[in-house]
GROMACS .gro file of C-alpha atoms in nm:
model
  437
    1MET     CA    1   4.394  -1.067   5.489
    2GLU     CA    2   4.053  -1.289   5.509
    3LEU     CA    3   3.964  -1.478   5.202
    4THR     CA    4   3.670  -1.345   5.057
    5ARG     CA    5   3.414  -1.594   4.889
    6ALA     CA    6   3.449  -1.396   4.566
    7ARG     CA    7   3.805  -1.453   4.604
    8PHE     CA    8   3.780  -1.833   4.667
    9LEU     CA    9   3.554  -1.902   4.366
   10SER     CA   10   3.775  -1.729   4.132
   11LEU     CA   11   4.096  -1.948   4.282
   12LEU     CA   12   4.247  -2.267   4.083
   13GLY     CA   13   4.061  -2.586   4.200
   14ALA     CA   14   4.235  -2.867   4.381
   15GLY     CA   15   4.311  -3.066   4.062
   16ALA     CA   16   4.569  -3.291   4.213
   17ALA     CA   17   4.348  -3.398   4.503
   18GLY     CA   18   4.276  -3.735   4.350
   19ALA     CA   19   4.627  -3.838   4.397
   20PHE     CA   20   4.645  -3.738   4.754
   21LEU     CA   21   4.301  -3.878   4.803
   22GLY     CA   22   4.373  -4.229   4.687
   23GLY     CA   23   4.613  -4.276   4.981
   24CYS     CA   24   4.303  -4.237   5.212
   25ALA     CA   25   4.155  -4.563   5.080
   26LYS     CA   26   4.295  -4.759   5.397
   27SER     CA   27   4.121  -4.587   5.682
   28PRO     CA   28   4.108  -4.658   6.045
   29PRO     CA   29   3.821  -4.833   6.208
   30PRO     CA   30   3.495  -4.668   6.181
   31ILE     CA   31   3.339  -4.447   6.457
   32ASP     CA   32   3.047  -4.597   6.619
   33VAL     CA   33   2.807  -4.306   6.670
   34THR     CA   34   2.575  -4.573   6.830
   35GLU     CA   35   2.742  -4.621   7.147
   36PRO     CA   36   2.562  -4.520   7.447
   37GLY     CA   37   2.602  -4.141   7.545
   38PHE     CA   38   2.759  -4.060   7.197
   39GLY     CA   39   2.753  -3.677   7.173
   40ARG     CA   40   2.643  -3.643   7.516
   41ASP     CA   41   2.830  -3.501   7.843
   42ALA     CA   42   3.152  -3.527   7.680
   43SER     CA   43   3.446  -3.333   7.777
   44GLY     CA   44   3.831  -3.242   7.650
   45THR     CA   45   3.942  -3.086   7.352
   46VAL     CA   46   3.812  -3.114   6.999
   47SER     CA   47   4.068  -3.050   6.681
   48MET     CA   48   3.868  -2.865   6.419
   49TRP     CA   49   3.955  -2.769   6.076
   50CYS     CA   50   3.782  -2.520   5.886
   51ARG     CA   51   3.834  -2.320   5.555
   52GLY     CA   52   3.993  -2.001   5.583
   53GLY     CA   53   3.735  -1.821   5.413
   54ILE     CA   54   3.466  -1.924   5.685
   55GLN     CA   55   3.718  -1.879   5.987
   56ARG     CA   56   3.487  -1.551   6.095
   57SER     CA   57   3.195  -1.804   6.111
   58ALA     CA   58   3.331  -2.077   6.271
   59GLN     CA   59   3.525  -1.874   6.552
   60LEU     CA   60   3.158  -1.709   6.610
   61LEU     CA   61   3.014  -2.052   6.675
   62ILE     CA   62   3.295  -2.163   6.891
   63ASP     CA   63   3.305  -1.844   7.095
   64LEU     CA   64   2.923  -1.886   7.152
   65PHE     CA   65   2.992  -2.272   7.236
   66HIS     CA   66   3.268  -2.184   7.491
   67ALA     CA   67   3.034  -1.930   7.666
   68ALA     CA   68   2.779  -2.196   7.676
   69GLN     CA   69   2.945  -2.474   7.875
   70ASP     CA   70   3.285  -2.554   8.023
   71ARG     CA   71   3.310  -2.893   7.951
   72ILE     CA   72   3.460  -2.912   7.585
   73ARG     CA   73   3.701  -2.658   7.416
   74VAL     CA   74   3.737  -2.653   7.047
   75ASP     CA   75   4.090  -2.571   6.905
   76LEU     CA   76   4.039  -2.438   6.541
   77THR     CA   77   4.303  -2.481   6.264
   78PRO     CA   78   4.208  -2.265   5.959
   79VAL     CA   79   4.340  -2.426   5.636
   80GLN     CA   80   4.373  -2.194   5.303
   81ASP     CA   81   4.078  -2.269   5.085
   82GLY     CA   82   4.280  -2.391   4.797
   83GLN     CA   83   4.490  -2.617   5.008
   84TYR     CA   84   4.223  -2.793   5.222
   85VAL     CA   85   4.160  -3.101   5.024
   86THR     CA   86   4.503  -3.181   4.996
   87LYS     CA   87   4.621  -3.120   5.341
   88LEU     CA   88   4.340  -3.293   5.495
   89ALA     CA   89   4.387  -3.574   5.267
   90THR     CA   90   4.771  -3.587   5.362
   91ALA     CA   91   4.664  -3.564   5.731
   92ILE     CA   92   4.419  -3.848   5.719
   93ARG     CA   93   4.657  -4.059   5.523
   94GLY     CA   94   4.902  -3.995   5.814
   95GLY     CA   95   4.692  -4.059   6.073
   96ARG     CA   96   4.699  -3.729   6.204
   97MET     CA   97   4.320  -3.632   6.145
   98PRO     CA   98   4.124  -3.349   6.335
   99ASP     CA   99   3.828  -3.450   6.537
  100LEU     CA  100   3.583  -3.243   6.309
  101VAL     CA  101   3.613  -3.098   5.971
  102ASP     CA  102   3.381  -2.794   5.846
  103ILE     CA  103   3.434  -2.880   5.469
  104ASP     CA  104   3.314  -2.734   5.135
  105ASP     CA  105   2.996  -2.925   5.062
  106ILE     CA  106   3.123  -3.008   4.714
  107ASN     CA  107   3.466  -3.145   4.830
  108SER     CA  108   3.293  -3.346   5.136
  109ALA     CA  109   3.198  -3.586   4.858
  110LEU     CA  110   3.548  -3.679   4.758
  111PHE     CA  111   3.604  -3.815   5.111
  112ILE     CA  112   3.260  -4.000   5.178
  113HIS     CA  113   3.328  -4.163   4.814
  114ARG     CA  114   3.667  -4.302   4.973
  115GLY     CA  115   3.511  -4.418   5.304
  116VAL     CA  116   3.729  -4.188   5.529
  117PHE     CA  117   3.412  -4.020   5.732
  118ALA     CA  118   3.198  -4.146   5.984
  119ASP     CA  119   2.843  -4.265   5.915
  120LEU     CA  120   2.647  -4.008   6.100
  121THR     CA  121   2.313  -4.177   5.966
  122PRO     CA  122   2.142  -4.238   6.319
  123LEU     CA  123   2.258  -3.895   6.468
  124ILE     CA  124   2.110  -3.716   6.178
  125GLU     CA  125   1.775  -3.938   6.174
  126GLU     CA  126   1.727  -3.837   6.541
  127LEU     CA  127   1.761  -3.464   6.490
  128PRO     CA  128   1.402  -3.317   6.563
  129PHE     CA  129   1.457  -3.094   6.280
  130ARG     CA  130   1.578  -3.348   6.051
  131ASP     CA  131   1.305  -3.251   5.798
  132GLN     CA  132   1.423  -2.888   5.803
  133LEU     CA  133   1.788  -2.966   5.697
  134SER     CA  134   1.900  -2.858   5.325
  135PRO     CA  135   1.831  -3.126   5.102
  136GLY     CA  136   2.129  -2.993   4.868
  137HIS     CA  137   2.394  -3.025   5.118
  138LEU     CA  138   2.266  -3.368   5.254
  139ALA     CA  139   2.268  -3.503   4.898
  140LEU     CA  140   2.633  -3.425   4.881
  141ALA     CA  141   2.683  -3.612   5.225
  142GLU     CA  142   2.499  -3.931   5.104
  143GLN     CA  143   2.642  -4.238   4.966
  144ASP     CA  144   2.404  -4.552   4.923
  145GLY     CA  145   2.143  -4.421   5.150
  146ARG     CA  146   2.371  -4.329   5.415
  147TYR     CA  147   2.472  -4.004   5.555
  148TYR     CA  148   2.845  -3.921   5.607
  149GLY     CA  149   2.809  -3.549   5.694
  150VAL     CA  150   2.565  -3.287   5.795
  151PRO     CA  151   2.480  -2.911   5.675
  152SER     CA  152   2.657  -2.663   5.890
  153LEU     CA  153   2.608  -2.329   5.676
  154ALA     CA  154   2.501  -2.216   5.352
  155ASP     CA  155   2.656  -1.997   5.071
  156ASN     CA  156   2.400  -1.970   4.798
  157SER     CA  157   2.384  -1.817   4.460
  158ALA     CA  158   2.104  -1.582   4.380
  159MET     CA  159   1.988  -1.262   4.150
  160TRP     CA  160   2.056  -0.967   4.335
  161CYS     CA  161   1.851  -0.656   4.201
  162ASN     CA  162   1.882  -0.289   4.231
  163ALA     CA  163   1.521  -0.193   4.256
  164GLU     CA  164   1.581   0.155   4.209
  165LEU     CA  165   1.743   0.128   3.886
  166LEU     CA  166   1.486  -0.129   3.761
  167ASP     CA  167   1.210   0.098   3.864
  168ARG     CA  168   1.361   0.399   3.681
  169ALA     CA  169   1.378   0.165   3.362
  170GLY     CA  170   0.998   0.067   3.405
  171PHE     CA  171   1.033  -0.278   3.571
  172THR     CA  172   0.943  -0.409   3.896
  173VAL     CA  173   1.189  -0.671   4.025
  174ASP     CA  174   0.939  -0.950   3.957
  175ASP     CA  175   0.911  -0.851   3.577
  176ALA     CA  176   1.269  -0.863   3.559
  177THR     CA  177   1.380  -1.195   3.696
  178GLY     CA  178   1.076  -1.417   3.598
  179SER     CA  179   1.245  -1.567   3.272
  180PHE     CA  180   1.537  -1.496   2.992
  181GLU     CA  181   1.283  -1.247   2.831
  182GLY     CA  182   1.238  -1.064   3.145
  183TYR     CA  183   1.605  -1.033   3.199
  184LEU     CA  184   1.715  -0.951   2.861
  185GLU     CA  185   1.447  -0.698   2.819
  186ALA     CA  186   1.534  -0.542   3.171
  187ALA     CA  187   1.901  -0.514   3.112
  188ARG     CA  188   1.846  -0.338   2.778
  189ALA     CA  189   1.629  -0.079   2.946
  190VAL     CA  190   1.849  -0.031   3.228
  191SER     CA  191   2.176   0.025   2.994
  192ALA     CA  192   1.957   0.264   2.800
  193LEU     CA  193   1.923   0.516   3.110
  194GLY     CA  194   2.283   0.627   3.049
  195PRO     CA  195   2.646   0.549   3.003
  196ASP     CA  196   2.804   0.366   3.280
  197THR     CA  197   2.526   0.195   3.389
  198TYR     CA  198   2.461  -0.154   3.302
  199GLY     CA  199   2.177  -0.422   3.308
  200TRP     CA  200   2.389  -0.727   3.425
  201MET     CA  201   2.729  -0.833   3.565
  202PHE     CA  202   2.945  -1.149   3.559
  203PRO     CA  203   3.255  -1.241   3.637
  204GLY     CA  204   3.385  -1.381   3.282
  205ASN     CA  205   3.711  -1.513   3.380
  206GLY     CA  206   3.640  -1.660   3.723
  207SER     CA  207   3.575  -2.031   3.656
  208GLY     CA  208   3.453  -2.135   4.002
  209ALA     CA  209   3.244  -1.800   4.052
  210LEU     CA  210   3.070  -1.831   3.708
  211ALA     CA  211   2.979  -2.215   3.777
  212PHE     CA  212   2.817  -2.080   4.120
  213VAL     CA  213   2.591  -1.855   3.924
  214THR     CA  214   2.527  -1.975   3.612
  215GLN     CA  215   2.468  -2.349   3.623
  216PRO     CA  216   2.130  -2.271   3.879
  217HIS     CA  217   1.969  -2.145   3.523
  218ILE     CA  218   1.984  -2.465   3.378
  219TRP     CA  219   1.890  -2.654   3.671
  220ALA     CA  220   1.589  -2.415   3.698
  221ALA     CA  221   1.485  -2.595   3.349
  222GLY     CA  222   1.515  -2.916   3.484
  223ALA     CA  223   1.872  -2.987   3.304
  224ASP     CA  224   2.214  -3.048   3.429
  225LEU     CA  225   2.552  -3.083   3.293
  226ILE     CA  226   2.682  -3.423   3.431
  227ASP     CA  227   2.441  -3.750   3.368
  228GLY     CA  228   2.503  -4.044   3.563
  229PRO     CA  229   2.611  -4.218   3.904
  230ILE     CA  230   2.960  -4.156   4.012
  231GLY     CA  231   3.158  -4.433   3.850
  232ARG     CA  232   2.956  -4.412   3.544
  233GLN     CA  233   2.930  -4.016   3.449
  234ARG     CA  234   2.941  -3.836   3.130
  235GLY     CA  235   2.882  -3.484   3.033
  236SER     CA  236   2.524  -3.337   2.932
  237ILE     CA  237   2.670  -3.086   2.700
  238GLU     CA  238   2.564  -3.110   2.342
  239GLY     CA  239   2.182  -3.131   2.304
  240ASN     CA  240   2.133  -2.938   2.635
  241ASP     CA  241   1.860  -2.698   2.501
  242ALA     CA  242   1.872  -2.499   2.861
  243LEU     CA  243   2.267  -2.479   2.845
  244ARG     CA  244   2.269  -2.346   2.494
  245ARG     CA  245   2.014  -2.073   2.608
  246THR     CA  246   2.184  -1.986   2.889
  247LEU     CA  247   2.501  -1.931   2.697
  248GLN     CA  248   2.297  -1.744   2.411
  249LEU     CA  249   2.164  -1.490   2.692
  250LEU     CA  250   2.492  -1.426   2.830
  251ARG     CA  251   2.631  -1.374   2.440
  252THR     CA  252   2.345  -1.152   2.387
  253LEU     CA  253   2.428  -0.945   2.726
  254TRP     CA  254   2.803  -0.907   2.599
  255GLU     CA  255   2.735  -0.853   2.273
  256GLU     CA  256   2.500  -0.555   2.323
  257GLU     CA  257   2.733  -0.423   2.596
  258LEU     CA  258   2.476  -0.460   2.869
  259VAL     CA  259   2.770  -0.575   3.093
  260PRO     CA  260   3.027  -0.364   3.217
  261PRO     CA  261   3.343  -0.383   2.968
  262HIS     CA  262   3.577  -0.505   3.238
  263ALA     CA  263   3.356  -0.828   3.289
  264GLU     CA  264   3.542  -0.999   3.036
  265ALA     CA  265   3.875  -1.004   3.250
  266GLU     CA  266   3.700  -1.022   3.615
  267ASP     CA  267   3.833  -1.329   3.782
  268GLY     CA  268   3.620  -1.245   4.095
  269ALA     CA  269   3.862  -1.022   4.276
  270ARG     CA  270   3.675  -0.707   4.218
  271TRP     CA  271   3.329  -0.888   4.124
  272PRO     CA  272   3.080  -0.692   4.339
  273ALA     CA  273   3.245  -0.319   4.277
  274PRO     CA  274   3.004  -0.224   3.994
  275TYR     CA  275   2.676  -0.346   4.194
  276HIS     CA  276   2.846  -0.179   4.495
  277GLN     CA  277   2.875   0.140   4.307
  278GLY     CA  278   2.479   0.146   4.209
  279LYS     CA  279   2.580   0.086   3.820
  280VAL     CA  280   2.441  -0.253   3.783
  281ALA     CA  281   2.071  -0.380   3.809
  282LEU     CA  282   2.103  -0.739   3.800
  283MET     CA  283   2.384  -0.945   3.930
  284PRO     CA  284   2.380  -1.300   4.020
  285ILE     CA  285   2.607  -1.350   4.337
  286GLY     CA  286   2.606  -1.473   4.687
  287TYR     CA  287   2.489  -1.298   5.023
  288GLY     CA  288   2.844  -1.294   5.165
  289VAL     CA  289   2.985  -1.119   4.868
  290VAL     CA  290   2.753  -0.829   4.841
  291VAL     CA  291   2.647  -0.744   5.191
  292PRO     CA  292   2.963  -0.707   5.403
  293ASP     CA  293   3.079  -0.386   5.192
  294ALA     CA  294   2.754  -0.270   5.021
  295PRO     CA  295   2.653   0.059   5.132
  296PRO     CA  296   2.351   0.061   5.345
  297ALA     CA  297   2.140   0.276   5.109
  298LEU     CA  298   2.236   0.055   4.840
  299LEU     CA  299   2.068  -0.244   5.039
  300ASP     CA  300   1.758  -0.054   5.114
  301HIS     CA  301   1.681  -0.075   4.779
  302THR     CA  302   1.815  -0.396   4.692
  303GLU     CA  303   1.557  -0.718   4.631
  304VAL     CA  304   1.681  -1.074   4.594
  305ARG     CA  305   1.534  -1.353   4.402
  306LEU     CA  306   1.630  -1.705   4.298
  307LEU     CA  307   1.802  -1.762   3.955
  308SER     CA  308   1.539  -1.821   3.670
  309GLY     CA  309   1.559  -2.072   3.385
  310PRO     CA  310   1.497  -1.970   3.021
  311ASP     CA  311   1.121  -1.998   3.055
  312GLY     CA  312   1.091  -1.981   3.446
  313GLY     CA  313   1.144  -2.202   3.716
  314GLN     CA  314   1.378  -2.129   3.999
  315SER     CA  315   1.691  -2.262   4.121
  316PHE     CA  316   2.016  -2.178   4.315
  317PHE     CA  317   2.377  -2.313   4.371
  318ASP     CA  318   2.327  -2.488   4.715
  319GLY     CA  319   2.691  -2.418   4.843
  320GLY     CA  320   2.837  -2.387   5.175
  321ASN     CA  321   2.983  -2.668   5.400
  322ASN     CA  322   2.942  -2.999   5.574
  323PHE     CA  323   3.054  -3.097   5.902
  324CYS     CA  324   3.219  -3.452   5.887
  325LEU     CA  325   3.405  -3.655   6.172
  326PRO     CA  326   3.703  -3.863   6.014
  327ASN     CA  327   3.743  -4.217   6.112
  328GLY     CA  328   4.026  -4.251   6.351
  329ALA     CA  329   3.904  -3.898   6.559
  330GLN     CA  330   4.026  -3.897   6.906
  331ASN     CA  331   3.736  -3.697   7.043
  332PRO     CA  332   3.415  -3.760   6.816
  333SER     CA  333   3.167  -3.774   7.085
  334ALA     CA  334   3.274  -3.406   7.199
  335ALA     CA  335   3.300  -3.328   6.843
  336TRP     CA  336   2.929  -3.420   6.750
  337GLU     CA  337   2.843  -3.253   7.075
  338PHE     CA  338   2.968  -2.907   6.934
  339VAL     CA  339   2.800  -2.977   6.592
  340ARG     CA  340   2.469  -3.039   6.743
  341PHE     CA  341   2.478  -2.708   6.926
  342CYS     CA  342   2.601  -2.551   6.582
  343LEU     CA  343   2.255  -2.682   6.432
  344GLU     CA  344   2.060  -2.535   6.683
  345LEU     CA  345   1.847  -2.255   6.565
  346GLU     CA  346   1.971  -1.984   6.824
  347GLN     CA  347   2.333  -2.025   6.639
  348GLN     CA  348   2.185  -2.078   6.272
  349THR     CA  349   1.979  -1.749   6.258
  350ARG     CA  350   2.308  -1.571   6.369
  351LEU     CA  351   2.506  -1.687   6.048
  352PRO     CA  352   2.452  -1.405   5.842
  353GLU     CA  353   2.656  -1.177   6.081
  354SER     CA  354   2.952  -1.354   5.919
  355GLY     CA  355   2.794  -1.346   5.583
  356TYR     CA  356   2.655  -1.704   5.531
  357ILE     CA  357   2.289  -1.826   5.569
  358PRO     CA  358   2.125  -2.113   5.765
  359ILE     CA  359   2.072  -2.459   5.644
  360ARG     CA  360   1.771  -2.517   5.834
  361SER     CA  361   1.433  -2.375   5.657
  362ASP     CA  362   1.279  -2.320   5.991
  363ALA     CA  363   1.537  -2.048   6.074
  364ALA     CA  364   1.306  -1.816   5.882
  365THR     CA  365   1.170  -1.704   6.184
  366PRO     CA  366   0.948  -1.356   6.217
  367ALA     CA  367   1.254  -1.189   6.377
  368PHE     CA  368   1.487  -1.353   6.128
  369ARG     CA  369   1.281  -1.222   5.833
  370GLU     CA  370   1.274  -0.878   5.987
  371ARG     CA  371   1.666  -0.872   6.058
  372TYR     CA  372   1.800  -1.026   5.748
  373PRO     CA  373   1.530  -1.014   5.453
  374LEU     CA  374   1.820  -1.037   5.197
  375ALA     CA  375   1.919  -1.385   5.316
  376LEU     CA  376   1.560  -1.503   5.283
  377PRO     CA  377   1.485  -1.657   4.916
  378SER     CA  378   1.674  -1.968   4.949
  379LEU     CA  379   1.539  -2.033   5.289
  380LEU     CA  380   1.178  -1.992   5.204
  381GLN     CA  381   1.250  -2.228   4.913
  382ILE     CA  382   1.509  -2.489   5.040
  383ASP     CA  383   1.399  -2.745   4.805
  384ALA     CA  384   1.501  -2.560   4.482
  385GLY     CA  385   1.876  -2.537   4.583
  386TYR     CA  386   2.128  -2.803   4.389
  387ALA     CA  387   2.474  -2.877   4.366
  388PRO     CA  388   2.606  -3.170   4.137
  389LEU     CA  389   2.731  -3.487   4.291
  390THR     CA  390   3.079  -3.552   4.104
  391LEU     CA  391   3.417  -3.625   4.218
  392ALA     CA  392   3.536  -3.439   3.930
  393TYR     CA  393   3.387  -3.112   4.003
  394ASN     CA  394   3.696  -2.905   4.082
  395ARG     CA  395   3.882  -2.978   3.766
  396ILE     CA  396   3.570  -2.928   3.547
  397PHE     CA  397   3.436  -2.628   3.690
  398ASN     CA  398   3.695  -2.434   3.926
  399GLN     CA  399   4.012  -2.505   3.732
  400SER     CA  400   4.105  -2.189   3.520
  401ASP     CA  401   4.217  -2.449   3.252
  402GLY     CA  402   3.904  -2.664   3.275
  403PRO     CA  403   3.622  -2.719   3.024
  404TRP     CA  404   3.355  -2.499   3.183
  405LEU     CA  405   3.558  -2.174   3.153
  406ALA     CA  406   3.684  -2.257   2.802
  407MET     CA  407   3.333  -2.312   2.723
  408PHE     CA  408   3.201  -2.002   2.855
  409ARG     CA  409   3.486  -1.775   2.706
  410ARG     CA  410   3.458  -1.944   2.363
  411ALA     CA  411   3.043  -1.900   2.353
  412VAL     CA  412   2.984  -1.588   2.528
  413PHE     CA  413   3.311  -1.337   2.418
  414GLY     CA  414   3.402  -1.550   2.101
  415GLY     CA  415   3.029  -1.607   1.993
  416ASP     CA  416   3.079  -1.970   1.912
  417VAL     CA  417   2.821  -2.139   2.091
  418ASP     CA  418   2.817  -2.462   1.852
  419GLY     CA  419   3.219  -2.484   1.870
  420ALA     CA  420   3.194  -2.432   2.222
  421LEU     CA  421   2.952  -2.674   2.324
  422ALA     CA  422   3.106  -2.962   2.111
  423GLU     CA  423   3.453  -2.902   2.250
  424ALA     CA  424   3.315  -2.883   2.618
  425GLN     CA  425   3.147  -3.235   2.571
  426ARG     CA  426   3.480  -3.385   2.499
  427GLY     CA  427   3.642  -3.211   2.785
  428PHE     CA  428   3.384  -3.299   3.035
  429ASP     CA  429   3.378  -3.683   2.899
  430ASP     CA  430   3.763  -3.675   2.905
  431ILE     CA  431   3.785  -3.594   3.270
  432LEU     CA  432   3.478  -3.813   3.375
  433ARG     CA  433   3.649  -4.106   3.233
  434GLN     CA  434   3.977  -4.046   3.380
  435GLY     CA  435   3.893  -4.219   3.738
  436ASP     CA  436   3.775  -3.931   3.924
  437ALA     CA  437   3.393  -3.999   3.870
   0.00000   0.00000   0.00000
């Protein structure tokens, strides 16, 4: 069974990755992408790894590439999402690296900061659409002003709105989504429409899923949860007003029963179900989680907005994947030719077919706008996207025993916001001091 984005976000993070990646420090000689003819008129087979969760999207692009030329064949190996980091690290350490990896943008930083991916800066800078590429993805692929990966696809969080429910409650989508005050007033009004109708939904026991949809509220206010450069990072938890207000909002939603009761135990497996059933008005989530199984009538009265901060501002989690070439790859020139093909507008505008969003802002063509209106908000405001650059992301945010989920549950379900913040500050700092960042 294909691993859905909702399920992937609920899985245990790759906590042991650091031990495996330590063996990657001694890498093969770097690939020279400035060699004459690199990435042009190549031939042969390209071995490519992708996360299992994006196999459908990767295969779509491969099929299009094979139909467009006959010099290069791409041999795809999907790897289970939860095992990707450790399996790739083991392969690189053993000298059995693929030619191309399509890797979660957050996890790409784990390898980039250990020097095992090729410097793609000259290739990226010569792209005619360089300035249209997702800056959030590129930030995770950058080290010391050089780029070791290029965006491949986007998986962004946003606020999904049942406009019909909101209208019945007396709210427009814009009125309901511009600030925390609007969120709360709309959620109360929708929940008052009748039993089994709720203003909001969140996956209260899904650590990674919660990070995906909750952090943008904090970023929209100009705050973050981790301060400092890699090597000198610490948590920014206590004294973080945007974080406190976000937790207080979610606590109020829970305490006033404006959220379905099963939200407390929801780990992501059935995350979109109440929205699909037309029972929820506001749900922070991603395109690929909602659209594939949504009734067409529901999508007809769905609108999407970016996530708001306490008093306004907008942001979204700039998730998705980066393409990277491991040093030591056998056919990197052909791999880059395939990457370049995938980045072309014709291929990028087809990504919503497989549940993902383009990583080029100029993909928002008139034809795209008409066909995929629900995929537009993050493209139109691509600079509002962000994802934190830290080598400790999985241990802090994705693992079910990490400090992020503990903080959320203690504050939202337990009502102890002060205690949750103090405990999380210690937990973030402990992990960030342990060598992962």
